[in-house]
Every structure is written in structure tokens, then in C-alpha cells.
Amino acid sequence: MTAQGIPTPPSGIPLPPIPPVPPIPGGGAPVPPKPPVPPVTQPTTPIPVVPTDPVVMTPATTQDPAVKDDNKTDDKKDEEETPIVPIGNFGKKSGFTTTITLPTHSLDFDENLFLTLLAGSISLNRAEKKQIIMSLPKLSQFQIDELIKIFQEEKRKFSELDVKHKEQLKKLENKHSAEWESIEMEMQQTQVSDEENTEADDIRKSLGIS
């Protein structure tokens, strides 16, 4: 054992180094100050500020009563130029009327609807339309119902073409409108002739002339 009271190791074995005793604060060697801890900063992305356009208040304008409404004028013009006979969606702004009276029959159907669809059909010509009218008393209920269904389907298909083929459909409508007016005039003349013949027969009967 040494003089300081440290045991002596066996011969041949070196002693480990003795760590130095740390200095006591307030006495002895000065204690170096602790290094400052750097502040922890988090990178932040600045939020961009979007500039807004100033709101401009515009005064309300009033239309001069002297200025005409072009849209209303155009609508009125379209109504005036719309032909009588409805084909597709044409003629929807005004009601359809006709002077034709159907022959006496025992069928159950809307006569005005039937005449409207018949007049507007572009799959039948003038002669075929007149033949259908004259042969109406010979038709069955099934036949008249099927005719109306066919005319309605034809009208629906042509109504889908109004936007893209308006000019072509308008020409067809004008053509069939003129043909229908021709049928009206012809049937009116026939009706007048029949009435005159009936009156003549009544006069002959009243006079005792066979």
C-alpha cells in the first residue's frame, strides 16, 4: 500500500489513471460557463396575400321606353310567320283550326286532335290525306287508334329535328300547309254542291217531280 493509502497492485499490473476531481463552484479553479443553447426555430412559409379587385358599383340603368324590345319583336314576328299546319314543334304557339268536317261515324276519338295530326303529317300526300277523311266511316276503332299513334310518333320524331333542320322543316310545313288549304277548299266546294243538290231534290219532291 502506498503512502496515500492506495493499495499497491501486484507487480507487473499497471494502475488505471485516476480521473481528476471536478472543481467545486465557489472555490478553486473557475468553472467555465456552459455554452449557450441555440434557440430552436421552425421554418415557416409565409402565406401569400392575394390582392382582391375593388368592387365597383354600377348604377342601375333603365330602358328608354322609346327603344323597342328586339326579342319581343322577333317573337311576334315568328308567330306571324308560323304556318298553320303544325309539323314537329312548328305551330305550337298558335292553335290549329280547320274548316274540314269529318263524315258521320261511330268511332270514339278526338276529332280535333286527329285533324291536327293528319294535317301536319309530312309522310302523306294530299290525295292520301283526303282519302283517309272520306273513308273514315269505314275504319274500325283499332284502325283509327293506330293512325293517331302513328301520327303522334311522326310528330315527335320531327320535333327532335327542329333545332338542326329548322329551315328544311319549315319548307315542308309550308308545302303541306298549302296542300291542306287546297283540301279545305275542295271539300267546301263539294259540300256546297251536295247542299245544292239536296235542296234541288227537296224542291222536286215538294212539287211532285221525281
PDB file of C-alpha atoms in Angstrom:
ATOM      1  CA  MET A   1       0.000   0.000   0.000  1.00  0.00           C
ATOM      2  CA  THR A   2       1.292   3.414  -0.893  1.00  0.00           C
ATOM      3  CA  ALA A   3       1.671   6.368   1.418  1.00  0.00           C
ATOM      4  CA  GLN A   4      -1.645   7.864   0.237  1.00  0.00           C
ATOM      5  CA  GLY A   5      -3.497   4.733   1.293  1.00  0.00           C
ATOM      6  CA  ILE A   6      -3.932   3.421  -2.259  1.00  0.00           C
ATOM      7  CA  PRO A   7      -3.408  -0.292  -2.428  1.00  0.00           C
ATOM      8  CA  THR A   8      -0.455  -1.440  -4.454  1.00  0.00           C
ATOM      9  CA  PRO A   9      -1.415  -3.788  -7.240  1.00  0.00           C
ATOM     10  CA  PRO A  10       0.515  -6.914  -7.817  1.00  0.00           C
ATOM     11  CA  SER A  11       3.788  -6.446  -9.557  1.00  0.00           C
ATOM     12  CA  GLY A  12       3.590  -6.197 -13.274  1.00  0.00           C
ATOM     13  CA  ILE A  13      -0.012  -4.792 -13.398  1.00  0.00           C
ATOM     14  CA  PRO A  14      -0.232  -1.041 -14.150  1.00  0.00           C
ATOM     15  CA  LEU A  15      -2.749   1.105 -12.276  1.00  0.00           C
ATOM     16  CA  PRO A  16      -5.586   2.713 -14.225  1.00  0.00           C
ATOM     17  CA  PRO A  17      -5.418   6.501 -14.443  1.00  0.00           C
ATOM     18  CA  ILE A  18      -7.245   8.294 -11.654  1.00  0.00           C
ATOM     19  CA  PRO A  19      -9.858  10.736 -13.019  1.00  0.00           C
ATOM     20  CA  PRO A  20      -9.369  14.333 -11.915  1.00  0.00           C
ATOM     21  CA  VAL A  21     -11.663  15.645  -9.221  1.00  0.00           C
ATOM     22  CA  PRO A  22     -14.037  18.257 -10.638  1.00  0.00           C
ATOM     23  CA  PRO A  23     -13.571  21.718  -9.191  1.00  0.00           C
ATOM     24  CA  ILE A  24     -16.079  22.879  -6.601  1.00  0.00           C
ATOM     25  CA  PRO A  25     -18.076  26.010  -7.554  1.00  0.00           C
ATOM     26  CA  GLY A  26     -17.115  28.961  -5.370  1.00  0.00           C
ATOM     27  CA  GLY A  27     -13.600  27.869  -4.779  1.00  0.00           C
ATOM     28  CA  GLY A  28     -10.651  26.510  -6.522  1.00  0.00           C
ATOM     29  CA  ALA A  29     -10.379  26.697 -10.298  1.00  0.00           C
ATOM     30  CA  PRO A  30     -13.058  28.724 -12.105  1.00  0.00           C
ATOM     31  CA  VAL A  31     -15.897  26.780 -13.759  1.00  0.00           C
ATOM     32  CA  PRO A  32     -16.189  27.616 -17.436  1.00  0.00           C
ATOM     33  CA  PRO A  33     -19.653  28.848 -18.412  1.00  0.00           C
ATOM     34  CA  LYS A  34     -21.983  26.493 -20.252  1.00  0.00           C
ATOM     35  CA  PRO A  35     -22.231  27.132 -23.960  1.00  0.00           C
ATOM     36  CA  PRO A  36     -25.492  28.861 -24.847  1.00  0.00           C
ATOM     37  CA  VAL A  37     -28.207  26.621 -26.216  1.00  0.00           C
ATOM     38  CA  PRO A  38     -29.123  27.810 -29.706  1.00  0.00           C
ATOM     39  CA  PRO A  39     -32.832  28.659 -29.989  1.00  0.00           C
ATOM     40  CA  VAL A  40     -34.918  26.117 -31.839  1.00  0.00           C
ATOM     41  CA  THR A  41     -36.548  27.810 -34.786  1.00  0.00           C
ATOM     42  CA  GLN A  42     -39.082  26.183 -37.090  1.00  0.00           C
ATOM     43  CA  PRO A  43     -39.007  27.299 -40.690  1.00  0.00           C
ATOM     44  CA  THR A  44     -42.308  28.858 -41.601  1.00  0.00           C
ATOM     45  CA  THR A  45     -43.612  29.524 -45.105  1.00  0.00           C
ATOM     46  CA  PRO A  46     -45.143  32.960 -45.439  1.00  0.00           C
ATOM     47  CA  ILE A  47     -48.810  32.900 -46.511  1.00  0.00           C
ATOM     48  CA  PRO A  48     -49.191  34.814 -49.763  1.00  0.00           C
ATOM     49  CA  VAL A  49     -51.739  37.564 -49.704  1.00  0.00           C
ATOM     50  CA  VAL A  50     -53.940  37.541 -52.805  1.00  0.00           C
ATOM     51  CA  PRO A  51     -54.946  41.028 -53.785  1.00  0.00           C
ATOM     52  CA  THR A  52     -58.664  41.484 -54.354  1.00  0.00           C
ATOM     53  CA  ASP A  53     -60.157  43.670 -57.029  1.00  0.00           C
ATOM     54  CA  PRO A  54     -62.052  46.642 -55.727  1.00  0.00           C
ATOM     55  CA  VAL A  55     -65.834  46.352 -56.008  1.00  0.00           C
ATOM     56  CA  VAL A  56     -67.162  48.839 -58.497  1.00  0.00           C
ATOM     57  CA  MET A  57     -70.772  49.824 -58.005  1.00  0.00           C
ATOM     58  CA  THR A  58     -72.538  50.490 -61.301  1.00  0.00           C
ATOM     59  CA  PRO A  59     -75.730  52.492 -61.257  1.00  0.00           C
ATOM     60  CA  ALA A  60     -78.881  50.717 -62.402  1.00  0.00           C
ATOM     61  CA  THR A  61     -79.932  51.573 -65.905  1.00  0.00           C
ATOM     62  CA  THR A  62     -83.467  51.978 -67.078  1.00  0.00           C
ATOM     63  CA  GLN A  63     -84.526  51.184 -70.597  1.00  0.00           C
ATOM     64  CA  ASP A  64     -85.767  54.026 -72.647  1.00  0.00           C
ATOM     65  CA  PRO A  65     -89.457  53.388 -73.354  1.00  0.00           C
ATOM     66  CA  ALA A  66     -88.889  54.683 -76.840  1.00  0.00           C
ATOM     67  CA  VAL A  67     -86.447  51.819 -77.529  1.00  0.00           C
ATOM     68  CA  LYS A  68     -88.224  48.701 -78.805  1.00  0.00           C
ATOM     69  CA  ASP A  69     -87.605  45.282 -77.316  1.00  0.00           C
ATOM     70  CA  ASP A  70     -85.961  43.350 -80.138  1.00  0.00           C
ATOM     71  CA  ASN A  71     -86.641  39.965 -78.514  1.00  0.00           C
ATOM     72  CA  LYS A  72     -90.355  40.616 -78.221  1.00  0.00           C
ATOM     73  CA  THR A  73     -90.406  41.904 -81.775  1.00  0.00           C
ATOM     74  CA  ASP A  74     -88.676  38.752 -83.005  1.00  0.00           C
ATOM     75  CA  ASP A  75     -91.100  36.519 -81.071  1.00  0.00           C
ATOM     76  CA  LYS A  76     -94.058  38.350 -82.545  1.00  0.00           C
ATOM     77  CA  LYS A  77     -92.524  38.068 -85.999  1.00  0.00           C
ATOM     78  CA  ASP A  78     -92.039  34.309 -85.540  1.00  0.00           C
ATOM     79  CA  GLU A  79     -95.677  33.921 -84.528  1.00  0.00           C
ATOM     80  CA  GLU A  80     -96.833  35.850 -87.568  1.00  0.00           C
ATOM     81  CA  GLU A  81     -94.665  33.760 -89.898  1.00  0.00           C
ATOM     82  CA  THR A  82     -95.612  30.436 -88.301  1.00  0.00           C
ATOM     83  CA  PRO A  83     -97.603  28.384 -90.824  1.00  0.00           C
ATOM     84  CA  ILE A  84    -100.991  26.982 -89.904  1.00  0.00           C
ATOM     85  CA  VAL A  85    -100.210  23.292 -90.164  1.00  0.00           C
ATOM     86  CA  PRO A  86     -98.086  22.060 -87.226  1.00  0.00           C
ATOM     87  CA  ILE A  87     -95.130  19.860 -88.146  1.00  0.00           C
ATOM     88  CA  GLY A  88     -92.876  18.844 -85.277  1.00  0.00           C
ATOM     89  CA  ASN A  89     -92.799  21.781 -82.907  1.00  0.00           C
ATOM     90  CA  PHE A  90     -93.846  24.298 -85.555  1.00  0.00           C
ATOM     91  CA  GLY A  91     -97.222  25.839 -84.955  1.00  0.00           C
ATOM     92  CA  LYS A  92     -97.086  25.273 -81.204  1.00  0.00           C
ATOM     93  CA  LYS A  93     -97.562  28.986 -80.475  1.00  0.00           C
ATOM     94  CA  SER A  94    -100.951  29.163 -82.117  1.00  0.00           C
ATOM     95  CA  GLY A  95    -103.907  26.783 -82.164  1.00  0.00           C
ATOM     96  CA  PHE A  96    -104.760  24.793 -85.248  1.00  0.00           C
ATOM     97  CA  THR A  97    -108.168  25.285 -86.834  1.00  0.00           C
ATOM     98  CA  THR A  98    -109.653  23.863 -89.990  1.00  0.00           C
ATOM     99  CA  THR A  99    -112.887  24.147 -91.929  1.00  0.00           C
ATOM    100  CA  ILE A 100    -112.962  20.426 -92.685  1.00  0.00           C
ATOM    101  CA  THR A 101    -115.786  18.470 -91.063  1.00  0.00           C
ATOM    102  CA  LEU A 102    -115.354  14.734 -90.746  1.00  0.00           C
ATOM    103  CA  PRO A 103    -118.058  12.466 -92.182  1.00  0.00           C
ATOM    104  CA  THR A 104    -120.564  10.892 -89.803  1.00  0.00           C
ATOM    105  CA  HIS A 105    -119.024   7.939 -87.957  1.00  0.00           C
ATOM    106  CA  SER A 106    -119.451   5.807 -84.834  1.00  0.00           C
ATOM    107  CA  LEU A 107    -115.832   5.945 -83.660  1.00  0.00           C
ATOM    108  CA  ASP A 108    -114.596   7.309 -80.336  1.00  0.00           C
ATOM    109  CA  PHE A 109    -111.641   9.695 -80.719  1.00  0.00           C
ATOM    110  CA  ASP A 110    -110.658  13.363 -80.505  1.00  0.00           C
ATOM    111  CA  GLU A 111    -111.587  14.730 -83.922  1.00  0.00           C
ATOM    112  CA  ASN A 112    -109.671  17.983 -83.496  1.00  0.00           C
ATOM    113  CA  LEU A 113    -106.508  16.107 -82.494  1.00  0.00           C
ATOM    114  CA  PHE A 114    -106.925  13.711 -85.400  1.00  0.00           C
ATOM    115  CA  LEU A 115    -107.330  16.525 -87.942  1.00  0.00           C
ATOM    116  CA  THR A 116    -104.363  18.402 -86.455  1.00  0.00           C
ATOM    117  CA  LEU A 117    -102.102  15.361 -86.725  1.00  0.00           C
ATOM    118  CA  LEU A 118    -103.393  14.465 -90.176  1.00  0.00           C
ATOM    119  CA  ALA A 119    -102.829  17.974 -91.498  1.00  0.00           C
ATOM    120  CA  GLY A 120     -99.321  18.103 -90.014  1.00  0.00           C
ATOM    121  CA  SER A 121     -98.248  14.713 -91.334  1.00  0.00           C
ATOM    122  CA  ILE A 122     -95.493  15.029 -93.926  1.00  0.00           C
ATOM    123  CA  SER A 123     -95.411  11.316 -94.719  1.00  0.00           C
ATOM    124  CA  LEU A 124     -98.781  11.509 -96.513  1.00  0.00           C
ATOM    125  CA  ASN A 125     -99.504  13.460 -99.654  1.00  0.00           C
ATOM    126  CA  ARG A 126    -102.606  15.469-100.412  1.00  0.00           C
ATOM    127  CA  ALA A 127    -104.539  12.626-102.050  1.00  0.00           C
ATOM    128  CA  GLU A 128    -103.823  10.210 -99.197  1.00  0.00           C
ATOM    129  CA  LYS A 129    -104.996  12.675 -96.570  1.00  0.00           C
ATOM    130  CA  LYS A 130    -108.245  13.290 -98.409  1.00  0.00           C
ATOM    131  CA  GLN A 131    -108.785   9.565 -98.880  1.00  0.00           C
ATOM    132  CA  ILE A 132    -108.402   8.957 -95.136  1.00  0.00           C
ATOM    133  CA  ILE A 133    -111.002  11.633 -94.399  1.00  0.00           C
ATOM    134  CA  MET A 134    -113.512  10.264 -96.892  1.00  0.00           C
ATOM    135  CA  SER A 135    -113.033   6.639 -95.803  1.00  0.00           C
ATOM    136  CA  LEU A 136    -113.312   7.435 -92.093  1.00  0.00           C
ATOM    137  CA  PRO A 137    -116.807   5.858 -91.680  1.00  0.00           C
ATOM    138  CA  LYS A 138    -115.360   2.543 -92.918  1.00  0.00           C
ATOM    139  CA  LEU A 139    -112.489   2.460 -90.416  1.00  0.00           C
ATOM    140  CA  SER A 140    -112.587   0.401 -87.240  1.00  0.00           C
ATOM    141  CA  GLN A 141    -111.789   1.730 -83.776  1.00  0.00           C
ATOM    142  CA  PHE A 142    -108.489  -0.141 -83.833  1.00  0.00           C
ATOM    143  CA  GLN A 143    -107.510   1.435 -87.161  1.00  0.00           C
ATOM    144  CA  ILE A 144    -108.267   4.993 -86.046  1.00  0.00           C
ATOM    145  CA  ASP A 145    -106.358   4.450 -82.787  1.00  0.00           C
ATOM    146  CA  GLU A 146    -103.343   3.128 -84.680  1.00  0.00           C
ATOM    147  CA  LEU A 147    -103.452   6.040 -87.109  1.00  0.00           C
ATOM    148  CA  ILE A 148    -103.369   8.533 -84.244  1.00  0.00           C
ATOM    149  CA  LYS A 149    -100.422   6.700 -82.645  1.00  0.00           C
ATOM    150  CA  ILE A 150     -98.508   6.748 -85.933  1.00  0.00           C
ATOM    151  CA  PHE A 151     -99.159  10.463 -86.443  1.00  0.00           C
ATOM    152  CA  GLN A 152     -98.080  11.271 -82.876  1.00  0.00           C
ATOM    153  CA  GLU A 153     -94.855   9.296 -83.266  1.00  0.00           C
ATOM    154  CA  GLU A 154     -94.154  11.057 -86.556  1.00  0.00           C
ATOM    155  CA  LYS A 155     -94.695  14.441 -84.903  1.00  0.00           C
ATOM    156  CA  ARG A 156     -92.370  13.508 -82.031  1.00  0.00           C
ATOM    157  CA  LYS A 157     -89.557  12.440 -84.368  1.00  0.00           C
ATOM    158  CA  PHE A 158     -89.765  15.583 -86.442  1.00  0.00           C
ATOM    159  CA  SER A 159     -89.891  17.742 -83.311  1.00  0.00           C
ATOM    160  CA  GLU A 160     -86.422  16.407 -82.442  1.00  0.00           C
ATOM    161  CA  LEU A 161     -85.111  17.742 -85.760  1.00  0.00           C
ATOM    162  CA  ASP A 162     -86.399  21.275 -85.289  1.00  0.00           C
ATOM    163  CA  VAL A 163     -83.128  22.695 -83.974  1.00  0.00           C
ATOM    164  CA  LYS A 164     -80.781  21.363 -86.669  1.00  0.00           C
ATOM    165  CA  HIS A 165     -83.135  21.262 -89.641  1.00  0.00           C
ATOM    166  CA  LYS A 166     -85.484  24.131 -88.965  1.00  0.00           C
ATOM    167  CA  GLU A 167     -85.248  25.624 -92.440  1.00  0.00           C
ATOM    168  CA  GLN A 168     -85.912  22.322 -94.210  1.00  0.00           C
ATOM    169  CA  LEU A 169     -88.847  21.522 -91.929  1.00  0.00           C
ATOM    170  CA  LYS A 170     -90.272  24.965 -92.461  1.00  0.00           C
ATOM    171  CA  LYS A 171     -90.264  24.416 -96.230  1.00  0.00           C
ATOM    172  CA  LEU A 172     -92.035  21.085 -95.774  1.00  0.00           C
ATOM    173  CA  GLU A 173     -94.563  22.686 -93.474  1.00  0.00           C
ATOM    174  CA  ASN A 174     -95.325  25.441 -95.959  1.00  0.00           C
ATOM    175  CA  LYS A 175     -95.817  22.843 -98.683  1.00  0.00           C
ATOM    176  CA  HIS A 176     -98.209  20.698 -96.646  1.00  0.00           C
ATOM    177  CA  SER A 177     -99.993  23.753 -95.323  1.00  0.00           C
ATOM    178  CA  ALA A 178    -100.777  24.799 -98.888  1.00  0.00           C
ATOM    179  CA  GLU A 179    -101.931  21.266 -99.708  1.00  0.00           C
ATOM    180  CA  TRP A 180    -104.223  21.221 -96.668  1.00  0.00           C
ATOM    181  CA  GLU A 181    -105.769  24.530 -97.664  1.00  0.00           C
ATOM    182  CA  SER A 182    -106.381  23.015-101.092  1.00  0.00           C
ATOM    183  CA  ILE A 183    -108.193  20.076 -99.462  1.00  0.00           C
ATOM    184  CA  GLU A 184    -110.282  22.507 -97.412  1.00  0.00           C
ATOM    185  CA  MET A 185    -111.328  24.466-100.499  1.00  0.00           C
ATOM    186  CA  GLU A 186    -112.145  21.323-102.458  1.00  0.00           C
ATOM    187  CA  MET A 187    -114.236  19.838 -99.657  1.00  0.00           C
ATOM    188  CA  GLN A 188    -116.056  23.130 -99.163  1.00  0.00           C
ATOM    189  CA  GLN A 189    -116.968  23.179-102.834  1.00  0.00           C
ATOM    190  CA  THR A 190    -118.119  19.562-102.595  1.00  0.00           C
ATOM    191  CA  GLN A 191    -120.196  20.383 -99.529  1.00  0.00           C
ATOM    192  CA  VAL A 192    -121.831  23.359-101.267  1.00  0.00           C
ATOM    193  CA  SER A 193    -122.557  21.225-104.308  1.00  0.00           C
ATOM    194  CA  ASP A 194    -124.100  18.488-102.143  1.00  0.00           C
ATOM    195  CA  GLU A 195    -126.235  21.031-100.305  1.00  0.00           C
ATOM    196  CA  GLU A 196    -127.445  22.484-103.597  1.00  0.00           C
ATOM    197  CA  ASN A 197    -128.303  19.020-104.877  1.00  0.00           C
ATOM    198  CA  THR A 198    -130.169  18.255-101.659  1.00  0.00           C
ATOM    199  CA  GLU A 199    -132.155  21.475-101.926  1.00  0.00           C
ATOM    200  CA  ALA A 200    -132.978  20.715-105.544  1.00  0.00           C
ATOM    201  CA  ASP A 201    -134.168  17.234-104.590  1.00  0.00           C
ATOM    202  CA  ASP A 202    -136.349  18.686-101.823  1.00  0.00           C
ATOM    203  CA  ILE A 203    -137.901  21.179-104.242  1.00  0.00           C
ATOM    204  CA  ARG A 204    -138.634  18.482-106.797  1.00  0.00           C
ATOM    205  CA  LYS A 205    -140.199  16.323-104.121  1.00  0.00           C
ATOM    206  CA  SER A 206    -142.359  19.201-102.894  1.00  0.00           C
ATOM    207  CA  LEU A 207    -143.547  19.808-106.467  1.00  0.00           C
ATOM    208  CA  GLY A 208    -144.190  16.137-107.019  1.00  0.00           C
ATOM    209  CA  ILE A 209    -141.473  15.905-109.597  1.00  0.00           C
ATOM    210  CA  SER A 210    -139.452  12.748-109.407  1.00  0.00           C
TER     211      SER A 210
END
